């Protein structure tokens, strides 16, 4: 049954109401008040979720129910939140007001060891910072960003900065003479082989080969072709293989197709197993122009790095320098090959010698500037191609395996035995040239601090 209110109107069934007379609240009103408090408490917890755990505990404290109320009072639940301590203003969220400072903290080691702004610019570029990225740090390019980082690091006393930038690498007599030594020893060895016979010839070849290897090692540890980066373990072995193939490979491949060899090479061109001394001598003599062109490239690139105001400008300026140094080396190698072929009275194999020289030059140039993976990979592929050609030529002699030597036999019959190294080294050199135009035109490839060879 519905209950009647004080005016005689029927109220809603089972609905607690506001007390209408003085006295204590009845059970229904108390229940309504408690439910209302819980609802408000839940909403407060949802709105102030990130204010802390203490607020939530404060909202869950027990609240005493009011004992009495006036008839005209509004049924409003009492305040459920106890008085809190002194209100503190929320800590404002930090914003990137100084983005350069955060970048300096991220590249702290680079700023500490840098001796000039150019090294910082090169290091930022190596970490992927471009001119477009520099605009987010309120700078027009990486070079101006590096100048501010260098100035602030010096101002804060993080690293002692010299007042004079490092000079360009100077030419020194020690590495200049060392680059001439392999050519001189190779010429002396070939002369001794031609003037001796029998066991003295074999001894001369062994001693000359050992002396030439030591001279190459000494020449590559000083000067523009030296490197402080750890080279791949197989790079030297692959280089020796390619040079040995240039000396003996063409004659061995021709004999493998025709059924030989029956004797060991004697070091002359008129023997059963002919050797090509002109390419080996030309490559040994070309070590000097290779070092000089590398020195020229490093010096000019360093000057362009100082004058450039952007990474794109620097890349555009170094690109013709790289191609010019490469073309100058190839021109010198072609002239040396013509001279050595005339002196030794041998044919001049320009195709295989020029492609091999280009491959070795680009490989060493990339290794010198710290890019060692690509040269090792390309040299491995080239040496594998030459070894596979020889292996298939010998394997075609087995019964039922004549088809294995068909590609090599066709290639040699059409263009001669020099076509195999020419194609292998030519494709490899073109690959490294494309790679070099992308890597050696970066500022990080030329910003080295120890350039006084």
XYZ file of C-alpha atoms in Angstrom, residues 94-444:
351
model
C 58.058 20.452 -18.761
C 58.236 21.479 -22.360
C 61.128 21.388 -24.774
C 62.042 25.042 -24.268
C 65.687 24.312 -25.138
C 65.791 21.499 -27.710
C 69.500 22.022 -28.388
C 70.331 21.240 -24.768
C 68.488 17.939 -24.945
C 70.318 17.126 -28.184
C 73.639 17.916 -26.523
C 72.757 15.614 -23.649
C 71.900 12.850 -26.113
C 75.221 13.291 -27.950
C 77.301 14.171 -24.931
C 80.310 12.053 -25.908
C 80.383 13.625 -29.371
C 80.428 17.137 -27.907
C 83.124 16.204 -25.401
C 85.628 14.806 -27.875
C 84.929 17.206 -30.767
C 87.782 19.542 -31.632
C 85.785 21.688 -34.037
C 82.147 22.186 -35.124
C 82.769 20.203 -38.300
C 83.280 17.017 -36.334
C 79.997 17.555 -34.495
C 78.225 18.161 -37.802
C 79.664 14.967 -39.236
C 78.728 13.015 -36.137
C 75.159 14.306 -36.232
C 74.898 13.334 -39.871
C 76.215 9.867 -39.067
C 73.431 9.540 -36.480
C 70.781 10.438 -39.054
C 70.383 14.189 -38.396
C 69.737 16.023 -41.671
C 69.127 19.654 -42.582
C 65.396 19.039 -42.368
C 65.835 17.630 -38.880
C 67.889 20.674 -37.882
C 64.924 22.962 -38.553
C 63.126 21.316 -35.640
C 65.974 22.535 -33.448
C 65.501 26.093 -34.772
C 68.464 26.002 -37.143
C 68.605 26.246 -40.900
C 71.094 23.370 -41.351
C 73.213 20.848 -39.499
C 76.328 23.029 -39.660
C 74.757 25.952 -37.779
C 73.328 23.510 -35.242
C 76.772 21.993 -34.759
C 78.321 25.433 -34.298
C 75.917 26.235 -31.479
C 76.493 22.853 -29.825
C 80.256 23.336 -30.053
C 80.091 26.887 -28.683
C 77.839 25.909 -25.796
C 79.965 22.896 -24.923
C 83.038 25.127 -24.816
C 81.208 27.775 -22.826
C 79.992 25.270 -20.260
C 83.508 23.933 -19.894
C 82.609 20.410 -20.922
C 85.653 20.073 -23.197
C 88.733 22.198 -23.888
C 88.264 23.586 -27.368
C 91.200 24.769 -29.451
C 90.995 28.182 -30.985
C 92.491 27.096 -34.305
C 90.762 24.365 -36.357
C 92.861 21.394 -37.417
C 94.821 21.834 -40.602
C 94.412 19.790 -43.743
C 96.630 16.724 -44.082
C 100.116 17.546 -45.284
C 102.226 15.562 -47.686
C 105.068 13.753 -45.964
C 108.096 12.141 -47.518
C 107.804 8.857 -45.628
C 104.483 7.686 -47.073
C 105.330 9.195 -50.460
C 108.445 7.026 -50.682
C 106.688 3.957 -49.292
C 104.122 4.067 -52.106
C 106.967 3.904 -54.657
C 108.615 0.917 -53.021
C 106.171 -1.834 -54.195
C 106.552 -0.802 -57.835
C 110.332 -0.785 -57.586
C 110.440 -4.233 -55.956
C 107.993 -5.674 -58.490
C 110.092 -4.375 -61.381
C 113.240 -5.819 -59.815
C 111.564 -9.197 -59.278
C 110.315 -9.453 -62.870
C 113.739 -8.440 -64.157
C 115.373 -11.136 -62.057
C 112.917 -13.754 -63.308
C 113.661 -12.879 -66.917
C 117.449 -12.948 -66.376
C 117.645 -16.227 -64.433
C 116.712 -19.820 -65.125
C 116.009 -22.996 -63.188
C 116.379 -22.950 -59.422
C 117.723 -19.350 -59.225
C 114.577 -18.188 -61.024
C 112.373 -19.956 -58.485
C 114.357 -18.485 -55.606
C 114.181 -15.016 -57.152
C 110.416 -15.292 -57.555
C 109.940 -16.454 -53.941
C 112.134 -13.750 -52.421
C 110.648 -11.055 -54.650
C 107.093 -12.058 -53.787
C 107.847 -11.933 -50.064
C 109.553 -8.544 -50.344
C 106.679 -7.181 -52.414
C 104.114 -8.329 -49.839
C 106.029 -6.632 -47.023
C 106.358 -3.428 -49.054
C 102.616 -3.368 -49.766
C 101.884 -3.859 -46.098
C 104.164 -0.979 -45.145
C 102.709 1.321 -47.810
C 99.138 0.644 -46.694
C 99.852 1.389 -43.042
C 101.011 4.969 -43.635
C 99.637 7.820 -45.662
C 96.270 8.442 -47.307
C 95.592 4.741 -47.918
C 96.070 3.812 -44.265
C 93.149 3.221 -41.965
C 92.497 3.037 -38.251
C 89.331 1.016 -38.767
C 89.539 -2.755 -38.376
C 89.415 -4.272 -41.847
C 87.618 -7.477 -42.648
C 89.841 -10.536 -42.066
C 89.391 -11.902 -45.576
C 89.987 -8.628 -47.438
C 93.772 -9.092 -47.695
C 93.479 -12.716 -48.762
C 90.953 -11.813 -51.452
C 93.164 -8.978 -52.712
C 96.107 -11.369 -53.010
C 93.922 -13.834 -54.896
C 92.819 -11.202 -57.419
C 96.383 -10.043 -58.067
C 97.589 -13.638 -58.424
C 94.804 -14.350 -60.891
C 95.834 -11.319 -62.924
C 99.339 -12.787 -63.069
C 98.538 -16.472 -63.708
C 94.780 -16.881 -64.073
C 94.251 -16.235 -67.776
C 96.918 -18.732 -68.813
C 95.595 -21.365 -66.385
C 92.022 -20.959 -67.644
C 93.114 -21.340 -71.253
C 95.062 -24.501 -70.396
C 92.146 -25.915 -68.383
C 89.898 -25.683 -71.436
C 92.466 -27.259 -73.756
C 93.449 -30.111 -71.424
C 96.406 -28.726 -69.443
C 98.428 -27.693 -67.607
C 101.247 -30.172 -67.828
C 104.030 -28.021 -66.302
C 104.390 -25.268 -63.721
C 104.682 -21.613 -64.791
C 108.167 -20.348 -65.489
C 107.411 -16.638 -65.270
C 107.699 -15.925 -68.988
C 105.129 -15.334 -71.680
C 106.491 -17.921 -74.112
C 106.187 -20.854 -71.679
C 103.490 -23.527 -71.727
C 101.783 -21.774 -68.819
C 102.196 -18.094 -69.727
C 102.253 -15.385 -67.076
C 101.168 -11.771 -67.450
C 103.811 -9.587 -65.821
C 102.664 -6.284 -67.293
C 99.346 -6.085 -65.340
C 101.039 -7.000 -62.059
C 103.783 -4.413 -62.553
C 101.313 -1.728 -63.605
C 99.175 -2.358 -60.516
C 102.207 -2.207 -58.248
C 103.372 1.052 -59.806
C 99.856 2.504 -59.594
C 99.957 2.422 -55.787
C 101.721 5.793 -55.811
C 99.082 7.613 -57.924
C 96.383 5.890 -55.892
C 97.807 7.384 -52.706
C 98.210 10.819 -54.299
C 94.647 10.911 -55.640
C 93.326 9.767 -52.257
C 95.337 12.548 -50.612
C 93.941 15.054 -53.105
C 90.399 13.885 -52.447
C 90.814 14.123 -48.672
C 92.360 17.589 -48.814
C 89.774 19.078 -51.155
C 86.888 17.431 -49.300
C 88.155 18.909 -46.042
C 88.149 22.356 -47.585
C 84.651 21.866 -48.949
C 83.523 20.739 -45.519
C 84.796 23.991 -44.027
C 83.135 26.162 -46.676
C 79.823 24.318 -46.999
C 76.706 25.449 -45.152
C 74.605 22.342 -45.650
C 74.881 18.616 -46.130
C 73.376 18.744 -49.600
C 75.798 21.472 -50.638
C 78.716 19.429 -49.356
C 77.573 16.279 -51.167
C 77.155 18.216 -54.407
C 80.662 19.656 -54.058
C 82.407 16.363 -53.176
C 80.693 14.282 -55.862
C 82.767 15.686 -58.776
C 85.904 15.488 -56.621
C 85.373 11.774 -56.088
C 84.715 11.087 -59.750
C 87.690 13.242 -60.739
C 90.072 11.369 -58.432
C 88.760 8.050 -59.737
C 89.190 9.104 -63.369
C 92.677 10.456 -62.673
C 93.748 7.157 -61.167
C 92.375 5.136 -64.088
C 94.136 7.400 -66.574
C 97.433 6.957 -64.758
C 96.929 3.191 -64.594
C 96.277 3.024 -68.338
C 99.474 4.947 -69.036
C 101.487 2.707 -66.705
C 100.053 -0.415 -68.331
C 101.112 0.809 -71.761
C 104.637 1.506 -70.509
C 105.039 -1.824 -68.709
C 103.676 -3.807 -71.651
C 106.175 -2.119 -73.929
C 109.045 -2.656 -71.504
C 108.263 -6.358 -70.971
C 107.316 -6.942 -74.602
C 103.881 -8.290 -73.645
C 100.355 -7.539 -74.828
C 98.516 -4.932 -72.765
C 95.284 -6.453 -71.349
C 93.468 -3.170 -70.750
C 90.021 -4.598 -69.974
C 90.913 -6.907 -67.109
C 93.682 -4.666 -65.725
C 91.630 -1.469 -65.708
C 88.611 -3.125 -64.099
C 90.786 -4.825 -61.481
C 92.583 -1.577 -60.701
C 89.267 0.258 -60.347
C 87.964 -2.455 -58.031
C 91.035 -2.408 -55.784
C 91.175 1.407 -55.707
C 87.534 1.854 -54.718
C 87.773 -0.957 -52.214
C 90.741 0.627 -50.462
C 89.204 4.092 -50.611
C 86.038 2.885 -48.890
C 88.010 0.915 -46.323
C 90.146 3.946 -45.514
C 87.054 5.987 -44.702
C 85.535 3.314 -42.490
C 83.211 1.469 -44.894
C 84.581 -2.071 -44.717
C 81.554 -4.301 -45.189
C 80.725 -3.548 -48.820
C 84.321 -3.958 -50.124
C 84.688 -7.328 -48.381
C 81.376 -8.512 -49.791
C 82.146 -7.393 -53.355
C 85.676 -8.798 -53.294
C 84.313 -12.120 -52.091
C 81.815 -12.254 -54.935
C 84.499 -11.391 -57.510
C 86.997 -13.977 -56.265
C 84.236 -16.579 -56.084
C 83.297 -15.914 -59.706
C 86.857 -16.371 -60.911
C 87.348 -19.529 -58.837
C 84.047 -20.935 -60.106
C 85.118 -20.361 -63.712
C 88.320 -22.316 -63.119
C 86.516 -25.068 -61.208
C 83.871 -25.599 -63.886
C 86.548 -25.695 -66.582
C 88.343 -28.526 -64.775
C 85.093 -30.262 -63.735
C 83.927 -30.425 -67.360
C 86.605 -33.070 -67.984
C 84.771 -35.571 -65.793
C 82.574 -38.132 -67.576
C 79.096 -36.788 -68.146
C 79.968 -33.285 -66.834
C 80.886 -31.572 -70.080
C 77.872 -29.268 -69.748
C 79.480 -27.599 -66.690
C 82.160 -25.946 -68.779
C 79.846 -24.775 -71.582
C 79.339 -21.177 -70.281
C 83.054 -20.622 -69.633
C 84.106 -22.279 -72.878
C 81.674 -20.154 -74.870
C 82.836 -16.966 -73.158
C 86.519 -17.745 -73.642
C 85.993 -18.810 -77.251
C 84.208 -15.537 -78.030
C 86.269 -12.917 -76.170
C 89.284 -14.781 -74.837
C 90.274 -15.877 -71.311
C 90.488 -12.253 -70.159
C 86.714 -11.887 -70.493
C 86.079 -13.728 -67.203
C 88.071 -11.345 -64.938
C 87.012 -8.337 -66.999
C 83.304 -9.050 -66.498
C 83.661 -10.061 -62.853
C 85.840 -7.103 -61.875
C 83.883 -4.674 -64.064
C 80.543 -5.456 -62.422
C 82.138 -5.362 -58.978
C 83.844 -2.022 -59.661
C 80.600 -0.478 -60.928
C 78.836 -1.640 -57.775
C 81.489 -0.141 -55.515
C 81.514 3.101 -57.505
C 77.778 3.503 -56.961
C 78.253 2.730 -53.289
C 81.147 5.185 -53.004
C 79.152 8.043 -54.538
C 76.623 7.585 -51.743
C 79.009 7.031 -48.823
C 82.064 9.141 -49.599
C 79.990 12.261 -50.297
C 78.856 12.393 -46.674
C 80.439 14.802 -44.225
C 81.003 12.056 -41.668
